[in-house]
C-alpha cells in the first residue's frame, strides 16, 4: 500500500518543526560581567535624585549552557556598598546567601508563565507584556519588551515593576493617591571594568 505524497507532507512538516533548535528563554535579570546599570528615583527633586543614585554592577557571573547560574551583583551609592548573589534557574531568580541559603524569590521558576507567587508575605502577580517607554537609553540590540509584575504588601502601597530581558527591573511605579508614580528607573547602562589591583 502506497501513501500519496500529499498525505506525507504534514507529517514531514511536523517532524522538521520538532527538530528546530529551541531559542533559549530570556533571562530577566542582569548577568553579563561588567554590565553597569544606574537607577534614580524620578519622584525626588534634584540634586537629591542624583545624590541618591544607585549603581548596580555585575561583578561575577558563572555561566552554564543557555543561562547564567550564579551572578554576583555589587550595589553602590554615596552611603556605601553591598553585594548580592542571584541564582538563576529555569527562568527564575533567587537571592541567596554565601552558603547558598534562599533569602528571597525575585522571580519564580518558569517566569513569566507563572501567573503569581508569594514571598515573605508579599503577593506578586504577572500583569502582562509591554514596551518600555524609556527604551531610548538602551542599545538597538536590546529587547524593549518586558513583563509588568505587581507587588502587594500587607501594609504598604502597591508597586509595579517592569522586567526587561538581560536587565531585570528597569522601572518601578508606586500607587500614591490613586496615581502610579515612578519611584525607580534605569537611567544609564554601560560596561565598566574594575580598577587593576597592584600587588606591593
Backbone as JSON Lines, residues from 0, in Angstrom:
{"i":0,"aa":"X","n":[0.85,-1.2,0.0],"ca":[0.0,0.0,0.0],"c":[0.88,1.24,0.0]}
{"i":1,"aa":"X","n":[0.64,2.15,-0.93],"ca":[1.45,3.35,-1.04],"c":[0.7,4.56,-0.49]}
{"i":2,"aa":"X","n":[1.47,5.38,0.26],"ca":[0.9,6.63,0.78],"c":[1.1,7.72,-0.26]}
{"i":3,"aa":"X","n":[0.06,8.47,-0.58],"ca":[0.26,9.59,-1.5],"c":[1.18,10.63,-0.88]}
{"i":4,"aa":"X","n":[1.97,11.29,-1.71],"ca":[2.93,12.27,-1.21],"c":[2.26,13.39,-0.42]}
{"i":5,"aa":"X","n":[1.08,13.82,-0.87],"ca":[0.42,14.93,-0.17],"c":[-0.01,14.54,1.24]}
{"i":6,"aa":"X","n":[-0.17,13.23,1.49],"ca":[-0.51,12.78,2.84],"c":[0.7,12.83,3.76]}
{"i":7,"aa":"X","n":[1.89,12.69,3.18],"ca":[3.12,12.69,3.98],"c":[3.61,14.11,4.29]}
{"i":8,"aa":"X","n":[3.15,15.1,3.54],"ca":[3.64,16.47,3.72],"c":[3.41,16.99,5.14]}
{"i":9,"aa":"X","n":[2.2,16.86,5.71],"ca":[2.01,17.36,7.08],"c":[2.9,16.65,8.09]}
{"i":10,"aa":"X","n":[3.1,15.35,7.93],"ca":[3.95,14.58,8.84],"c":[5.38,15.07,8.75]}
{"i":11,"aa":"X","n":[5.86,15.29,7.51],"ca":[7.23,15.77,7.32],"c":[7.41,17.16,7.92]}
{"i":12,"aa":"X","n":[6.39,18.02,7.76],"ca":[6.47,19.37,8.3],"c":[6.56,19.35,9.82]}
{"i":13,"aa":"X","n":[5.74,18.52,10.46],"ca":[5.78,18.4,11.92],"c":[7.13,17.87,12.38]}
{"i":14,"aa":"X","n":[7.68,16.92,11.66],"ca":[8.99,16.36,12.03],"c":[10.07,17.41,11.93]}
{"i":15,"aa":"X","n":[10.01,18.26,10.89],"ca":[11.0,19.32,10.74],"c":[10.89,20.36,11.84]}
{"i":16,"aa":"X","n":[9.66,20.71,12.18],"ca":[9.46,21.7,13.25],"c":[9.96,21.17,14.58]}
{"i":17,"aa":"X","n":[9.78,19.88,14.82],"ca":[10.23,19.29,16.08],"c":[11.74,19.29,16.17]}
{"i":18,"aa":"X","n":[12.44,19.28,15.04],"ca":[13.9,19.22,15.04],"c":[14.54,20.6,15.08]}
{"i":19,"aa":"X","n":[13.75,21.67,15.01],"ca":[14.31,23.01,15.02],"c":[14.97,23.29,16.36]}
{"i":20,"aa":"X","n":[16.13,24.02,16.35],"ca":[16.76,24.36,17.63],"c":[15.87,25.3,18.43]}
{"i":21,"aa":"X","n":[15.82,25.08,19.74],"ca":[14.98,25.92,20.59],"c":[15.72,27.18,20.99]}
{"i":22,"aa":"X","n":[15.01,28.29,20.95],"ca":[15.59,29.56,21.37],"c":[15.64,29.59,22.89]}
{"i":23,"aa":"X","n":[16.8,29.93,23.49],"ca":[16.86,29.95,24.95],"c":[15.86,30.96,25.52]}
{"i":24,"aa":"X","n":[15.3,30.63,26.66],"ca":[14.35,31.52,27.31],"c":[15.07,32.79,27.76]}
{"i":25,"aa":"X","n":[14.41,33.95,27.71],"ca":[15.05,35.19,28.16],"c":[15.42,35.11,29.64]}
{"i":26,"aa":"X","n":[16.49,35.82,29.99],"ca":[16.92,35.94,31.38],"c":[16.49,37.33,31.84]}
{"i":27,"aa":"X","n":[15.57,37.4,32.8],"ca":[15.02,38.68,33.23],"c":[15.8,39.27,34.4]}
{"i":28,"aa":"X","n":[17.12,39.33,34.22],"ca":[17.99,39.93,35.22],"c":[19.34,40.21,34.6]}
{"i":29,"aa":"X","n":[20.13,41.14,35.18],"ca":[21.46,41.42,34.65],"c":[22.4,40.25,34.93]}
{"i":30,"aa":"X","n":[23.2,39.87,33.95],"ca":[24.1,38.72,34.13],"c":[25.43,38.85,33.41]}
{"i":31,"aa":"X","n":[25.57,39.79,32.48],"ca":[26.83,39.93,31.75],"c":[27.88,40.61,32.63]}
{"i":32,"aa":"X","n":[29.03,39.97,32.79],"ca":[30.08,40.54,33.64],"c":[30.47,41.93,33.15]}
{"i":33,"aa":"X","n":[30.58,42.86,34.1],"ca":[30.95,44.23,33.77],"c":[29.77,45.13,33.46]}
{"i":34,"aa":"X","n":[28.58,44.54,33.22],"ca":[27.4,45.37,32.95],"c":[27.11,46.26,34.15]}
{"i":35,"aa":"X","n":[26.97,47.54,33.92],"ca":[26.75,48.51,34.99],"c":[25.5,49.31,34.69]}
{"i":36,"aa":"X","n":[24.57,49.29,35.65],"ca":[23.28,49.97,35.49],"c":[23.15,51.05,36.56]}
{"i":37,"aa":"X","n":[22.6,52.2,36.18],"ca":[22.38,53.29,37.12],"c":[20.89,53.55,37.25]}
{"i":38,"aa":"X","n":[20.42,53.71,38.49],"ca":[19.0,53.91,38.77],"c":[18.79,55.19,39.57]}
{"i":39,"aa":"X","n":[17.67,55.87,39.29],"ca":[17.28,57.06,40.05],"c":[15.81,56.98,40.4]}
{"i":40,"aa":"X","n":[15.42,57.75,41.4],"ca":[14.02,57.89,41.81],"c":[13.48,59.17,41.19]}
{"i":41,"aa":"X","n":[12.7,59.08,40.09],"ca":[12.21,60.3,39.43],"c":[11.28,61.15,40.29]}
{"i":42,"aa":"X","n":[10.74,60.57,41.37],"ca":[9.84,61.35,42.22],"c":[10.6,62.31,43.14]}
{"i":43,"aa":"X","n":[11.93,62.18,43.21],"ca":[12.74,63.05,44.05],"c":[13.2,64.28,43.25]}
{"i":44,"aa":"X","n":[13.3,65.43,43.88],"ca":[13.82,66.61,43.18],"c":[15.35,66.53,43.07]}
{"i":45,"aa":"X","n":[15.89,67.28,42.12],"ca":[17.34,67.42,42.05],"c":[17.77,68.48,43.06]}
{"i":46,"aa":"X","n":[18.93,68.39,43.68],"ca":[20.0,67.42,43.43],"c":[19.87,66.12,44.24]}
{"i":47,"aa":"X","n":[18.79,65.99,45.01],"ca":[18.62,64.79,45.84],"c":[18.57,63.53,44.98]}
{"i":48,"aa":"X","n":[17.92,63.63,43.83],"ca":[17.8,62.47,42.95],"c":[19.17,61.94,42.54]}
{"i":49,"aa":"X","n":[20.06,62.86,42.15],"ca":[21.41,62.45,41.74],"c":[22.21,61.93,42.93]}
{"i":50,"aa":"X","n":[22.03,62.56,44.09],"ca":[22.77,62.15,45.29],"c":[22.38,60.75,45.73]}
{"i":51,"aa":"X","n":[21.14,60.35,45.46],"ca":[20.67,59.04,45.88],"c":[20.74,57.99,44.75]}
{"i":52,"aa":"X","n":[21.41,58.33,43.66],"ca":[21.52,57.41,42.52],"c":[22.19,56.12,42.98]}
{"i":53,"aa":"X","n":[21.65,55.0,42.48],"ca":[22.17,53.68,42.81],"c":[22.82,53.07,41.57]}
{"i":54,"aa":"X","n":[24.02,52.53,41.78],"ca":[24.71,51.84,40.69],"c":[24.76,50.36,40.98]}
{"i":55,"aa":"X","n":[24.38,49.55,39.98],"ca":[24.42,48.1,40.08],"c":[25.39,47.58,39.03]}
{"i":56,"aa":"X","n":[26.35,46.78,39.47],"ca":[27.35,46.23,38.55],"c":[27.42,44.72,38.7]}
{"i":57,"aa":"X","n":[27.46,44.01,37.56],"ca":[27.64,42.57,37.59],"c":[29.13,42.3,37.78]}
{"i":58,"aa":"X","n":[29.49,41.9,39.0],"ca":[30.89,41.7,39.32],"c":[31.41,40.34,38.88]}
{"i":59,"aa":"X","n":[30.52,39.33,38.94],"ca":[30.95,37.97,38.6],"c":[29.74,37.21,38.1]}
{"i":60,"aa":"X","n":[29.97,36.37,37.09],"ca":[28.87,35.59,36.53],"c":[29.36,34.21,36.15]}
{"i":61,"aa":"X","n":[28.77,33.18,36.74],"ca":[29.1,31.81,36.41],"c":[28.13,31.34,35.34]}
{"i":62,"aa":"X","n":[28.64,31.1,34.15],"ca":[27.77,30.78,33.04],"c":[27.63,29.27,32.87]}
{"i":63,"aa":"X","n":[26.42,28.86,32.58],"ca":[26.13,27.47,32.25],"c":[25.53,27.47,30.85]}
{"i":64,"aa":"X","n":[25.44,26.33,30.2],"ca":[24.83,26.32,28.86],"c":[23.43,26.92,28.87]}
{"i":65,"aa":"X","n":[23.24,27.94,28.07],"ca":[21.9,28.53,27.95],"c":[21.67,29.73,28.83]}
{"i":66,"aa":"X","n":[21.88,29.59,30.13],"ca":[21.57,30.7,31.03],"c":[22.63,30.81,32.12]}
{"i":67,"aa":"X","n":[22.77,32.01,32.73],"ca":[23.69,32.14,33.85],"c":[23.15,31.41,35.07]}
{"i":68,"aa":"X","n":[24.03,30.94,35.93],"ca":[23.56,30.23,37.11],"c":[23.75,31.05,38.38]}
{"i":69,"aa":"X","n":[24.93,31.59,38.61],"ca":[25.17,32.38,39.81],"c":[25.81,33.7,39.42]}
{"i":70,"aa":"X","n":[25.2,34.8,39.86],"ca":[25.65,36.14,39.49],"c":[25.86,36.97,40.74]}
{"i":71,"aa":"X","n":[27.04,37.58,40.86],"ca":[27.31,38.49,41.97],"c":[27.02,39.92,41.52]}
{"i":72,"aa":"X","n":[26.15,40.6,42.24],"ca":[25.77,41.98,41.93],"c":[26.32,42.89,43.02]}
{"i":73,"aa":"X","n":[27.06,43.92,42.61],"ca":[27.56,44.93,43.55],"c":[26.71,46.18,43.42]}
{"i":74,"aa":"X","n":[26.13,46.62,44.54],"ca":[25.3,47.82,44.57],"c":[26.05,48.91,45.32]}
{"i":75,"aa":"X","n":[26.11,50.11,44.72],"ca":[26.88,51.2,45.29],"c":[26.08,52.5,45.21]}
{"i":76,"aa":"X","n":[26.13,53.28,46.3],"ca":[25.65,54.67,46.27],"c":[26.55,55.47,47.2]}
{"i":77,"aa":"X","n":[26.21,56.72,47.45],"ca":[27.07,57.56,48.27],"c":[27.13,57.11,49.73]}
{"i":78,"aa":"X","n":[26.18,56.28,50.13],"ca":[26.14,55.82,51.52],"c":[26.95,54.55,51.75]}
{"i":79,"aa":"X","n":[27.33,53.86,50.69],"ca":[28.1,52.64,50.88],"c":[27.94,51.66,49.73]}
{"i":80,"aa":"X","n":[28.32,50.41,50.03],"ca":[28.33,49.37,49.01],"c":[27.93,48.05,49.64]}
{"i":81,"aa":"X","n":[27.22,47.22,48.87],"ca":[26.88,45.89,49.31],"c":[26.84,44.95,48.11]}
{"i":82,"aa":"X","n":[26.99,43.65,48.37],"ca":[26.96,42.67,47.3],"c":[25.81,41.69,47.53]}
{"i":83,"aa":"X","n":[25.22,41.23,46.44],"ca":[24.15,40.24,46.48],"c":[24.51,39.1,45.53]}
{"i":84,"aa":"X","n":[24.05,37.91,45.86],"ca":[24.22,36.77,44.97],"c":[22.85,36.39,44.41]}
{"i":85,"aa":"X","n":[22.75,36.34,43.09],"ca":[21.5,35.97,42.42],"c":[21.7,34.62,41.75]}
{"i":86,"aa":"X","n":[20.82,33.69,42.07],"ca":[20.87,32.35,41.47],"c":[19.77,32.24,40.43]}
{"i":87,"aa":"X","n":[20.17,31.94,39.19],"ca":[19.23,31.8,38.09],"c":[18.91,30.33,37.87]}
{"i":88,"aa":"X","n":[17.63,30.01,37.69],"ca":[17.22,28.63,37.45],"c":[15.86,28.6,36.77]}
{"i":89,"aa":"X","n":[15.79,27.94,35.63],"ca":[14.52,27.72,34.92],"c":[13.72,29.0,34.73]}
{"i":90,"aa":"X","n":[14.4,30.11,34.43],"ca":[13.71,31.38,34.23],"c":[13.46,32.16,35.5]}
{"i":91,"aa":"X","n":[13.75,31.58,36.65],"ca":[13.56,32.26,37.93],"c":[14.86,32.81,38.47]}
{"i":92,"aa":"X","n":[14.74,33.74,39.44],"ca":[15.91,34.34,40.08],"c":[15.67,34.37,41.59]}
{"i":93,"aa":"X","n":[16.61,33.77,42.33],"ca":[16.57,33.79,43.79],"c":[17.76,34.59,44.3]}
{"i":94,"aa":"X","n":[17.56,35.33,45.39],"ca":[18.68,35.9,46.12],"c":[19.11,34.88,47.15]}
{"i":95,"aa":"X","n":[20.4,34.57,47.18],"ca":[20.9,33.54,48.09],"c":[22.05,34.1,48.91]}
{"i":96,"aa":"X","n":[22.28,33.46,50.08],"ca":[23.39,33.83,50.93],"c":[24.67,33.17,50.47]}
{"i":97,"aa":"X","n":[25.77,33.48,51.16],"ca":[27.07,32.91,50.79],"c":[27.06,31.4,50.86]}
{"i":98,"aa":"X","n":[26.26,30.83,51.77],"ca":[26.18,29.39,51.89],"c":[25.15,28.75,50.98]}
{"i":99,"aa":"X","n":[24.52,29.55,50.12],"ca":[23.52,29.03,49.2],"c":[22.1,29.03,49.73]}
{"i":100,"aa":"X","n":[21.91,29.51,50.97],"ca":[20.56,29.52,51.55],"c":[19.69,30.57,50.86]}
{"i":101,"aa":"X","n":[18.42,30.23,50.68],"ca":[17.48,31.12,50.0],"c":[17.14,32.31,50.89]}
{"i":102,"aa":"X","n":[17.31,33.51,50.35],"ca":[16.96,34.74,51.07],"c":[15.65,35.32,50.56]}
{"i":103,"aa":"X","n":[15.45,35.31,49.26],"ca":[14.23,35.87,48.68],"c":[14.06,35.35,47.26]}
{"i":104,"aa":"X","n":[12.81,35.25,46.83],"ca":[12.49,34.88,45.45],"c":[12.18,36.17,44.69]}
{"i":105,"aa":"X","n":[13.09,36.55,43.8],"ca":[12.86,37.74,42.97],"c":[11.84,37.42,41.89]}
{"i":106,"aa":"X","n":[12.1,36.34,41.17],"ca":[11.19,35.84,40.14],"c":[11.11,34.33,40.29]}
{"i":107,"aa":"X","n":[9.93,33.73,40.16],"ca":[9.82,32.28,40.34],"c":[10.3,31.52,39.11]}
{"i":108,"aa":"X","n":[10.55,30.23,39.27],"ca":[10.91,29.4,38.13],"c":[9.8,29.46,37.08]}
{"i":109,"aa":"X","n":[10.19,29.39,35.83],"ca":[9.3,29.45,34.67],"c":[8.63,30.81,34.49]}
{"i":110,"aa":"X","n":[9.21,31.86,35.08],"ca":[8.72,33.22,34.81],"c":[8.93,33.52,33.33]}
{"i":111,"aa":"X","n":[8.01,34.2,32.65],"ca":[6.78,34.84,33.13],"c":[5.51,34.01,32.93]}
{"i":112,"aa":"X","n":[5.67,32.7,32.74],"ca":[4.49,31.85,32.53],"c":[3.7,31.64,33.81]}
{"i":113,"aa":"X","n":[4.33,31.87,34.96],"ca":[3.65,31.7,36.25],"c":[2.78,32.94,36.51]}
{"i":114,"aa":"X","n":[1.49,32.78,36.8],"ca":[0.62,33.95,36.97],"c":[0.88,34.74,38.24]}
{"i":115,"aa":"X","n":[1.4,34.09,39.27],"ca":[1.64,34.8,40.52],"c":[2.38,33.93,41.52]}
{"i":116,"aa":"X","n":[2.87,34.56,42.59],"ca":[3.57,33.84,43.64],"c":[3.58,34.7,44.9]}
{"i":117,"aa":"X","n":[3.97,34.11,46.02],"ca":[4.05,34.81,47.3],"c":[5.43,34.59,47.88]}
{"i":118,"aa":"X","n":[6.05,35.67,48.36],"ca":[7.36,35.57,49.01],"c":[7.42,36.54,50.18]}
{"i":119,"aa":"X","n":[7.72,36.02,51.37],"ca":[7.82,36.82,52.59],"c":[6.57,37.68,52.82]}
{"i":120,"aa":"X","n":[5.42,37.1,52.57],"ca":[4.16,37.8,52.8],"c":[3.77,38.79,51.73]}
{"i":121,"aa":"X","n":[4.58,38.93,50.69],"ca":[4.28,39.85,49.58],"c":[3.67,39.04,48.44]}
{"i":122,"aa":"X","n":[2.53,39.47,47.94],"ca":[1.87,38.79,46.83],"c":[2.29,39.44,45.51]}
{"i":123,"aa":"X","n":[2.76,38.61,44.59],"ca":[3.18,39.08,43.27],"c":[2.23,38.53,42.21]}
{"i":124,"aa":"X","n":[1.96,39.37,41.21],"ca":[1.05,38.97,40.13],"c":[1.6,39.49,38.8]}
{"i":125,"aa":"X","n":[1.69,38.59,37.82],"ca":[2.14,38.99,36.48],"c":[0.99,39.69,35.77]}
{"i":126,"aa":"X","n":[1.22,40.93,35.33],"ca":[0.17,41.72,34.68],"c":[0.17,41.55,33.16]}
{"i":127,"aa":"X","n":[1.34,41.38,32.57],"ca":[1.4,41.22,31.11],"c":[2.6,41.92,30.52]}
{"i":128,"aa":"X","n":[2.71,41.82,29.21],"ca":[3.86,42.38,28.49],"c":[3.59,43.82,28.05]}
{"i":129,"aa":"X","n":[4.69,44.58,27.94],"ca":[4.58,45.97,27.48],"c":[5.94,46.43,26.99]}
{"i":130,"aa":"X","n":[5.92,47.46,26.16],"ca":[7.16,48.09,25.69],"c":[7.55,49.19,26.65]}
{"i":131,"aa":"X","n":[8.81,49.22,27.05],"ca":[9.29,50.23,27.99],"c":[9.37,51.59,27.3]}
{"i":132,"aa":"X","n":[8.75,52.59,27.92],"ca":[8.7,53.92,27.34],"c":[10.03,54.65,27.32]}
{"i":133,"aa":"X","n":[10.99,54.23,28.16],"ca":[12.3,54.9,28.22],"c":[13.39,54.08,27.55]}
{"i":134,"aa":"X","n":[13.02,53.21,26.63],"ca":[13.98,52.3,26.0],"c":[14.99,53.02,25.11]}
{"i":135,"aa":"X","n":[14.83,54.33,24.88],"ca":[15.77,55.06,24.02],"c":[17.18,55.06,24.6]}
{"i":136,"aa":"X","n":[17.33,54.84,25.91],"ca":[18.67,54.82,26.5],"c":[19.39,53.49,26.25]}
{"i":137,"aa":"X","n":[18.68,52.5,25.73],"ca":[19.25,51.19,25.5],"c":[19.83,51.08,24.1]}
{"i":138,"aa":"X","n":[20.82,50.2,23.9],"ca":[21.32,49.99,22.53],"c":[20.26,49.33,21.66]}
{"i":139,"aa":"X","n":[20.44,49.44,20.37],"ca":[19.44,48.92,19.43],"c":[19.28,47.41,19.55]}
{"i":140,"aa":"X","n":[20.29,46.73,20.07],"ca":[20.21,45.27,20.19],"c":[19.39,44.82,21.4]}
{"i":141,"aa":"X","n":[19.05,45.73,22.3],"ca":[18.28,45.36,23.49],"c":[16.81,45.2,23.16]}
{"i":142,"aa":"X","n":[16.19,44.24,23.82],"ca":[14.76,44.0,23.64],"c":[13.98,44.96,24.55]}
{"i":143,"aa":"X","n":[13.16,45.88,23.99],"ca":[12.43,46.84,24.81],"c":[11.13,46.31,25.38]}
{"i":144,"aa":"X","n":[10.77,45.06,25.05],"ca":[9.51,44.49,25.51],"c":[9.75,43.67,26.77]}
{"i":145,"aa":"X","n":[9.05,44.03,27.83],"ca":[9.23,43.35,29.1],"c":[7.92,42.88,29.69]}
{"i":146,"aa":"X","n":[7.98,42.53,30.97],"ca":[6.83,41.98,31.68],"c":[6.59,42.79,32.95]}
{"i":147,"aa":"X","n":[5.36,43.28,33.12],"ca":[4.98,44.01,34.33],"c":[4.56,43.02,35.42]}
{"i":148,"aa":"X","n":[5.08,43.27,36.63],"ca":[4.73,42.48,37.8],"c":[4.25,43.41,38.9]}
{"i":149,"aa":"X","n":[3.1,43.08,39.49],"ca":[2.56,43.9,40.59],"c":[2.84,43.22,41.93]}
{"i":150,"aa":"X","n":[3.26,44.01,42.91],"ca":[3.54,43.51,44.26],"c":[2.58,44.17,45.25]}
{"i":151,"aa":"X","n":[1.93,43.34,46.07],"ca":[1.02,43.83,47.11],"c":[1.55,43.4,48.46]}
{"i":152,"aa":"X","n":[1.79,44.37,49.32],"ca":[2.24,44.09,50.68],"c":[1.07,44.25,51.63]}
{"i":153,"aa":"X","n":[1.12,43.61,52.81],"ca":[0.0,43.74,53.75],"c":[-0.25,45.17,54.19]}
{"i":154,"aa":"X","n":[0.78,46.0,54.27],"ca":[0.61,47.35,54.79],"c":[0.95,48.46,53.79]}
{"i":155,"aa":"X","n":[2.02,48.28,53.02],"ca":[2.49,49.34,52.14],"c":[1.67,49.47,50.87]}
{"i":156,"aa":"X","n":[2.03,50.46,50.03],"ca":[1.32,50.67,48.76],"c":[1.66,49.61,47.74]}
{"i":157,"aa":"X","n":[0.79,49.47,46.73],"ca":[1.07,48.55,45.62],"c":[2.21,49.11,44.78]}
{"i":158,"aa":"X","n":[3.01,48.19,44.23],"ca":[4.1,48.58,43.33],"c":[4.04,47.72,42.07]}
{"i":159,"aa":"X","n":[4.43,48.32,40.97],"ca":[4.51,47.61,39.7],"c":[5.9,47.8,39.12]}
{"i":160,"aa":"X","n":[6.53,46.68,38.73],"ca":[7.89,46.72,38.19],"c":[7.9,46.08,36.8]}
{"i":161,"aa":"X","n":[8.57,46.74,35.86],"ca":[8.73,46.21,34.51],"c":[10.09,45.54,34.4]}
{"i":162,"aa":"X","n":[10.08,44.25,34.06],"ca":[11.31,43.47,33.9],"c":[11.62,43.3,32.42]}
{"i":163,"aa":"X","n":[12.86,43.67,32.04],"ca":[13.31,43.5,30.66],"c":[14.34,42.39,30.58]}
{"i":164,"aa":"X","n":[14.4,41.68,29.46],"ca":[15.42,40.64,29.3],"c":[16.83,41.22,29.45]}
{"i":165,"aa":"X","n":[17.67,40.49,30.19],"ca":[19.08,40.81,30.4],"c":[19.33,42.05,31.25]}
{"i":166,"aa":"X","n":[18.28,42.68,31.75],"ca":[18.43,43.88,32.57],"c":[17.73,43.78,33.92]}
{"i":167,"aa":"X","n":[16.64,43.03,33.99],"ca":[15.86,42.96,35.22],"c":[14.88,44.12,35.32]}
{"i":168,"aa":"X","n":[14.59,44.54,36.55],"ca":[13.62,45.62,36.77],"c":[14.18,46.95,36.32]}
{"i":169,"aa":"X","n":[13.57,47.54,35.3],"ca":[14.05,48.82,34.77],"c":[13.21,50.01,35.22]}
{"i":170,"aa":"X","n":[12.01,49.74,35.69],"ca":[11.16,50.83,36.18],"c":[10.16,50.28,37.2]}
{"i":171,"aa":"X","n":[10.0,51.03,38.29],"ca":[9.03,50.67,39.32],"c":[8.1,51.84,39.56]}
{"i":172,"aa":"X","n":[6.8,51.55,39.57],"ca":[5.77,52.54,39.85],"c":[5.14,52.23,41.2]}
{"i":173,"aa":"X","n":[4.79,53.27,41.94],"ca":[4.14,53.1,43.24],"c":[2.8,53.82,43.22]}
{"i":174,"aa":"X","n":[1.78,53.17,43.78],"ca":[0.46,53.78,43.8],"c":[0.37,54.8,44.94]}
{"i":175,"aa":"X","n":[0.12,56.05,44.58],"ca":[0.0,57.13,45.55],"c":[-1.24,57.96,45.24]}
{"i":176,"aa":"X","n":[-2.17,57.96,46.15],"ca":[-3.42,58.73,45.98],"c":[-4.11,58.44,44.65]}
{"i":177,"aa":"X","n":[-4.15,57.16,44.29],"ca":[-4.85,56.76,43.07],"c":[-4.07,56.92,41.79]}
{"i":178,"aa":"X","n":[-2.82,57.41,41.88],"ca":[-1.99,57.59,40.68],"c":[-0.74,56.7,40.79]}
{"i":179,"aa":"X","n":[-0.19,56.31,39.64],"ca":[1.02,55.49,39.61],"c":[2.21,56.39,39.36]}
{"i":180,"aa":"X","n":[3.08,56.5,40.38],"ca":[4.22,57.41,40.35],"c":[5.51,56.6,40.19]}
{"i":181,"aa":"X","n":[6.37,56.97,39.21],"ca":[7.64,56.26,39.08],"c":[8.56,56.57,40.27]}
{"i":182,"aa":"X","n":[9.06,55.52,40.91],"ca":[9.94,55.7,42.08],"c":[11.32,55.07,41.86]}
{"i":183,"aa":"X","n":[11.49,54.37,40.76],"ca":[12.81,53.81,40.44],"c":[12.86,53.6,38.93]}
{"i":184,"aa":"X","n":[13.93,54.1,38.3],"ca":[14.02,54.0,36.84],"c":[15.48,53.85,36.43]}
{"i":185,"aa":"X","n":[15.7,52.97,35.46],"ca":[17.03,52.83,34.87],"c":[17.34,54.08,34.05]}
{"i":186,"aa":"X","n":[18.47,54.73,34.36],"ca":[18.83,55.97,33.65],"c":[20.17,55.86,32.94]}
{"i":187,"aa":"X","n":[20.88,54.75,33.15],"ca":[22.17,54.6,32.5],"c":[22.54,53.13,32.38]}
{"i":188,"aa":"X","n":[23.19,52.78,31.26],"ca":[23.63,51.4,31.03],"c":[24.94,51.43,30.29]}
{"i":189,"aa":"X","n":[25.88,50.62,30.76],"ca":[27.18,50.53,30.11],"c":[27.97,49.38,30.68]}
{"i":190,"aa":"X","n":[29.24,49.31,30.3],"ca":[30.13,48.28,30.81],"c":[31.34,48.95,31.43]}
{"i":191,"aa":"X","n":[31.7,48.51,32.64],"ca":[32.86,49.05,33.33],"c":[33.73,47.9,33.81]}
{"i":192,"aa":"X","n":[35.01,48.17,33.92],"ca":[35.96,47.21,34.46],"c":[36.41,47.67,35.83]}
{"i":193,"aa":"X","n":[36.71,46.71,36.7],"ca":[37.23,47.05,38.0],"c":[38.65,47.6,37.84]}
{"i":194,"aa":"X","n":[39.08,48.53,38.73],"ca":[40.46,49.01,38.65],"c":[41.44,47.86,38.82]}
{"i":195,"aa":"X","n":[42.55,47.95,38.09],"ca":[43.56,46.91,38.2],"c":[44.15,46.91,39.61]}
{"i":196,"aa":"X","n":[44.29,45.72,40.19],"ca":[44.82,45.58,41.55],"c":[46.33,45.37,41.46]}
{"i":197,"aa":"X","n":[47.08,46.3,42.05],"ca":[48.54,46.21,42.02],"c":[49.04,45.62,43.32]}
{"i":198,"aa":"X","n":[49.79,44.54,43.22],"ca":[50.36,43.92,44.42],"c":[51.64,44.67,44.79]}
{"i":199,"aa":"X","n":[51.9,44.83,46.11],"ca":[53.12,45.52,46.53],"c":[54.37,44.71,46.19]}
